[in-house]
Each structure stands twice: as C-alpha cells, then as structure tokens.
PDB file of C-alpha atoms in Angstrom:
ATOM      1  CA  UNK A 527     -58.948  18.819-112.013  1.00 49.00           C
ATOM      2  CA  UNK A 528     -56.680  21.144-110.332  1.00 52.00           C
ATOM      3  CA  UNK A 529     -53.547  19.896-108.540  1.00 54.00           C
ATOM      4  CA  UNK A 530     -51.734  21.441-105.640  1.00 55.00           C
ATOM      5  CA  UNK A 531     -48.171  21.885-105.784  1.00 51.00           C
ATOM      6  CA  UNK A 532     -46.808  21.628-101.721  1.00 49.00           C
ATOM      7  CA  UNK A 533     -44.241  23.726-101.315  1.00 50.00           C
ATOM      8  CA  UNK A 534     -41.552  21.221 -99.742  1.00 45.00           C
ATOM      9  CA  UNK A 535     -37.795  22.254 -98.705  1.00 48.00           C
ATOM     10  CA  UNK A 536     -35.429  20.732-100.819  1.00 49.00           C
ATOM     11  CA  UNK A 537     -33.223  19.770 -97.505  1.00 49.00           C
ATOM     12  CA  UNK A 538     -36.247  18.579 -95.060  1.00 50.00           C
ATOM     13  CA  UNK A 539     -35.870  19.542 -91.573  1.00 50.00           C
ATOM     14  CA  UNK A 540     -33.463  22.472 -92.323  1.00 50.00           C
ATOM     15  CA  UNK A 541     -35.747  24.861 -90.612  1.00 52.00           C
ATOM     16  CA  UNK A 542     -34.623  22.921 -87.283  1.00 57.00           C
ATOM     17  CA  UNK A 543     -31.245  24.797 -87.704  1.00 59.00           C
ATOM     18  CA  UNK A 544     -31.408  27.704 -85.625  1.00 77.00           C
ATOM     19  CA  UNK A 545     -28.131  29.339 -84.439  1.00 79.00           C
ATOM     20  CA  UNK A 546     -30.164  31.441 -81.479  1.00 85.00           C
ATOM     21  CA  UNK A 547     -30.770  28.329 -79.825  1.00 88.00           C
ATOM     22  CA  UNK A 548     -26.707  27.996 -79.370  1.00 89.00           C
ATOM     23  CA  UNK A 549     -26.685  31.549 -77.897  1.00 92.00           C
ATOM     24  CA  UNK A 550     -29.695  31.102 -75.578  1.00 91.00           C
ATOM     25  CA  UNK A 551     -27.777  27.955 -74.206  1.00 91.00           C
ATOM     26  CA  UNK A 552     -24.423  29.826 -73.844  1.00 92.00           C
ATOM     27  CA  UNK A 553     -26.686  32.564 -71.922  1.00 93.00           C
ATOM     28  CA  UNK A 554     -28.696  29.986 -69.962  1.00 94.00           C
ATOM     29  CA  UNK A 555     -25.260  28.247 -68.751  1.00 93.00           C
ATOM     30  CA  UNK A 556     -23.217  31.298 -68.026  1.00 93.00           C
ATOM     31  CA  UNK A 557     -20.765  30.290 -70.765  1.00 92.00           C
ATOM     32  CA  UNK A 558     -20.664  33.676 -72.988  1.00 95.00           C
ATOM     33  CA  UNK A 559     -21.169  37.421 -71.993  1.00 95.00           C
ATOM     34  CA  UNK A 560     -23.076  40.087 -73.767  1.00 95.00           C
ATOM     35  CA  UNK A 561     -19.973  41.165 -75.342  1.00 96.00           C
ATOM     36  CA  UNK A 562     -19.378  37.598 -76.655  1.00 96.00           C
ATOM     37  CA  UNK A 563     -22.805  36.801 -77.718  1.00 95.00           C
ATOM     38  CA  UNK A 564     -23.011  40.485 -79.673  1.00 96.00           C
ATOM     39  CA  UNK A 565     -19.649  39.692 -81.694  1.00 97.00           C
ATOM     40  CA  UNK A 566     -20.749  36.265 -82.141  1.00 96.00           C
ATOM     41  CA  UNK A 567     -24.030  37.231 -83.729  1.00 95.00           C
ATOM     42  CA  UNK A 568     -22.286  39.688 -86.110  1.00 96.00           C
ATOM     43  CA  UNK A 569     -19.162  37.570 -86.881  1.00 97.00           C
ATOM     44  CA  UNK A 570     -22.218  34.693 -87.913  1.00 95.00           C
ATOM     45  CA  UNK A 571     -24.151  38.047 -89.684  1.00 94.00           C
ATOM     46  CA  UNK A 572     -20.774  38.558 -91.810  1.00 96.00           C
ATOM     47  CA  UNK A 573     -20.045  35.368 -92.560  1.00 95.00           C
ATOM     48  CA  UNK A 574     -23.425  35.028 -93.740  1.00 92.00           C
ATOM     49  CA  UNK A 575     -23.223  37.737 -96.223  1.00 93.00           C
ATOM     50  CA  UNK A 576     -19.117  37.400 -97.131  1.00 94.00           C
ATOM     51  CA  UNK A 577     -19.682  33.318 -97.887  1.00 94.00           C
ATOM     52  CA  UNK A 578     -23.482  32.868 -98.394  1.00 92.00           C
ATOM     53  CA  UNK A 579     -23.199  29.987 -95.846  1.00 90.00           C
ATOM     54  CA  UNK A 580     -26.149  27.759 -94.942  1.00 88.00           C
ATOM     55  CA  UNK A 581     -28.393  27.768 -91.234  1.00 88.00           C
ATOM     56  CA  UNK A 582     -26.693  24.135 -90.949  1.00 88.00           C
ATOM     57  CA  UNK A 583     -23.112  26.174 -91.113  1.00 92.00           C
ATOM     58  CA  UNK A 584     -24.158  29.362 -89.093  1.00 93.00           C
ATOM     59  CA  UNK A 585     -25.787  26.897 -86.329  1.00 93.00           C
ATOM     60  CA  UNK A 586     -22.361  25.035 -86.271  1.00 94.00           C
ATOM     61  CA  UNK A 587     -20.067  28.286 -85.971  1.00 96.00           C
ATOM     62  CA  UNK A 588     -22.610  29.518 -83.550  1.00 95.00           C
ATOM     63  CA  UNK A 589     -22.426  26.179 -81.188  1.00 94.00           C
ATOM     64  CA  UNK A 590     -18.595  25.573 -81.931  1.00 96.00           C
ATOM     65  CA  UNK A 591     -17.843  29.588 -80.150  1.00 97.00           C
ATOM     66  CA  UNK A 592     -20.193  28.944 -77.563  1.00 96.00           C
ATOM     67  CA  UNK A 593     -18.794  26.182 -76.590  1.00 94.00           C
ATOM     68  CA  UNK A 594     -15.270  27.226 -76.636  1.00 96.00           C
ATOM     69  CA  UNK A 595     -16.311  29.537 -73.727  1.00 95.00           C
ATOM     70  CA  UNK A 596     -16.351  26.058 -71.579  1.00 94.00           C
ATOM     71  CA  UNK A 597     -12.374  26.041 -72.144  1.00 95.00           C
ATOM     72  CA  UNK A 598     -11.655  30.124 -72.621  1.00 94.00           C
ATOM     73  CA  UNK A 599     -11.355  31.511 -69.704  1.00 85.00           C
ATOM     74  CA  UNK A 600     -12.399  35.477 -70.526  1.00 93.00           C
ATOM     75  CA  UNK A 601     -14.747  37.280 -72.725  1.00 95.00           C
ATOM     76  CA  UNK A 602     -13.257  36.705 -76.894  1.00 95.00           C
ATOM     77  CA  UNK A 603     -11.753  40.555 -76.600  1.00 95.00           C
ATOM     78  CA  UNK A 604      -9.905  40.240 -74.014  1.00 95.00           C
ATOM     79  CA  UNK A 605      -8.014  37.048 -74.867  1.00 95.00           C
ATOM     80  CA  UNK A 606      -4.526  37.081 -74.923  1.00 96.00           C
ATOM     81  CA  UNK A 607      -2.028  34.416 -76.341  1.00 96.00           C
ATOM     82  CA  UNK A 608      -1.301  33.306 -73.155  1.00 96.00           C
ATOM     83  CA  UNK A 609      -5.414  32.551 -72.787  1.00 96.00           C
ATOM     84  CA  UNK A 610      -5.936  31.167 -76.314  1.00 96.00           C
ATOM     85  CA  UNK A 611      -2.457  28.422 -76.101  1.00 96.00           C
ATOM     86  CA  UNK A 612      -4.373  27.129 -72.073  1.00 96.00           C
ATOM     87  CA  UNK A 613      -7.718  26.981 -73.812  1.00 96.00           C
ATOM     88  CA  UNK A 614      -6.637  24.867 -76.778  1.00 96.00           C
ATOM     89  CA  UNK A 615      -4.332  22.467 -74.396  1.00 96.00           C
ATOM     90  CA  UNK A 616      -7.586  22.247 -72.227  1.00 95.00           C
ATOM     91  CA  UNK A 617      -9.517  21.511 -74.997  1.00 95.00           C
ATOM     92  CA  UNK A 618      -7.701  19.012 -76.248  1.00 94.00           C
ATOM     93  CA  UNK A 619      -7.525  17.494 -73.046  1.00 93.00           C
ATOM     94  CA  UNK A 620     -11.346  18.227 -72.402  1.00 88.00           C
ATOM     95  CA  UNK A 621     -14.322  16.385 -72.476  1.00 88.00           C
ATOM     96  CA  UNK A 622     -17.409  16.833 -74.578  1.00 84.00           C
ATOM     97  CA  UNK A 623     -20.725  17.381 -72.380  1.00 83.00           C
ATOM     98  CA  UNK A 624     -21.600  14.009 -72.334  1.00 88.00           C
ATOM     99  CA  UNK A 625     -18.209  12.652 -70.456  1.00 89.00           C
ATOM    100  CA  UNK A 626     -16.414  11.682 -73.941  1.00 91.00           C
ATOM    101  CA  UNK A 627     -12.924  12.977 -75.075  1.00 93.00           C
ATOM    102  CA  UNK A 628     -13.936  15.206 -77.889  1.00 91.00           C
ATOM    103  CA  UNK A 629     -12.995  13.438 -81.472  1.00 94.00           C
ATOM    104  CA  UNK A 630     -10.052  14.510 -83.315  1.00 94.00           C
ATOM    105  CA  UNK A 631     -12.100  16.074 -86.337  1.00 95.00           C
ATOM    106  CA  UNK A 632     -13.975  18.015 -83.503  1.00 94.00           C
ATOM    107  CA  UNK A 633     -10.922  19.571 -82.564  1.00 95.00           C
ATOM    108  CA  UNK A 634      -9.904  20.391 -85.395  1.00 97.00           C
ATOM    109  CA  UNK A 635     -13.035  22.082 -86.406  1.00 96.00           C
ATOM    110  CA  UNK A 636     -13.133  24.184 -82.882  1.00 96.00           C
ATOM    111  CA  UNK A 637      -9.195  24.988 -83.914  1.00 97.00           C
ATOM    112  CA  UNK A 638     -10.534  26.078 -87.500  1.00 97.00           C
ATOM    113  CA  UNK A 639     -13.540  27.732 -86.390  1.00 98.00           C
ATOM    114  CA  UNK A 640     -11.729  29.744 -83.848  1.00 98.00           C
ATOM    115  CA  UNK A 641      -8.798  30.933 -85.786  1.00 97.00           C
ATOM    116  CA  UNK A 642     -11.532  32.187 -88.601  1.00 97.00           C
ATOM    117  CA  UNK A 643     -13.064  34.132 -85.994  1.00 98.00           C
ATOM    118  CA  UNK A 644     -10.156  35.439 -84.243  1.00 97.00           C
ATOM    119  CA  UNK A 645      -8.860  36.494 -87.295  1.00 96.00           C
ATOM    120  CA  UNK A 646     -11.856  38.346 -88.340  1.00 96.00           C
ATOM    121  CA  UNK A 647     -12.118  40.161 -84.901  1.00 93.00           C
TER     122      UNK A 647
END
C-alpha cells in the first residue's frame, strides 16, 4: 500500500496574496504613474530581500502606497514637504473606498508604511 503525501501550504490560501493585483488597480484607476508603480515594485523587491517579508506583507505595502496616491497629490519623487504634511491631513480626514473614516490603526500603518518608503527612496 502506497500512500500519497499532498503537498499542502502550511498558511492555506496564501497563494491569494498577490501584490500585482494592487498595482494593476492603481493603473486601472489612474491613481499611480509609471514612475510610481516602477519604485514601488523595487522598494517591495528590496524589502523582500533586506527583511525576508511574506506575500501577505508585500501585498499590504503594495496596497497601502497605492492607495496613498488617492490623498498625494504628485508622482512619490516629486513630493515635497509641503505635499506629504496636505496628504497626511487629508488622509486623516479621508474616507476609505467604501464611505468609512479610515480606522486609527489604518492610519497609522499608511503613516508607517510611508515614512519606511520615503526613507528608503
């Protein structure tokens, strides 16, 4: 009697992470630029390799800079202090994309999020 060992992922449905998907939307809505989508993919590439982080993570840091574009009002090089103090009031003030106030902890992780990247640029 032989047995089969099925190969199953030790976190099921972590192949549903996919941090293109973020970047397609960003495209698809007008919210990011070439230039922000290619130092978006290699700030994600980096982190990848610097901090061994999982899809999960990469798909959040992905969606999180894509979707500061909604409140940012010029491509990520170009920002100024000016840009990047009016984009965190309107953020804070914003609404998610389903009407809602966003939560305090997701501010806090946009704030995060963007200050890591900004910092690596």
């Amino acid at each position: 009697m032989t047995d089969t060992i099925k190969e199953v992922p030790f976190h099921p449905g972590i192949s549903k992470y996919s941090y293109e998907r973020s970047i397609a939307r960003g495209n698809r809505k007008g919210l990011i630029t070439a230039n922000d989508e290619r130092l978006i993919l290699e700030f994600v590439t980096w982190k990848s390799v610097e901090s061994n982080i999982s899809p999960s993570r990469r798909n959040k840091i992905t969606s999180t800079l894509v979707n500061w574009k909604r409140f940012l009002p010029v491509e990520y090089p170009a920002l100024t202090m000016t840009d990047l103090m009016t984009g965190i009031m309107n953020m804070k003030t914003g609404k998610s994309e389903t009407g809602n106030p966003l939560k305090t902890n997701t501010q806090h992780d946009f704030v995060r999020i963007l200050k890591m990247f900004l910092y690596w640029m």
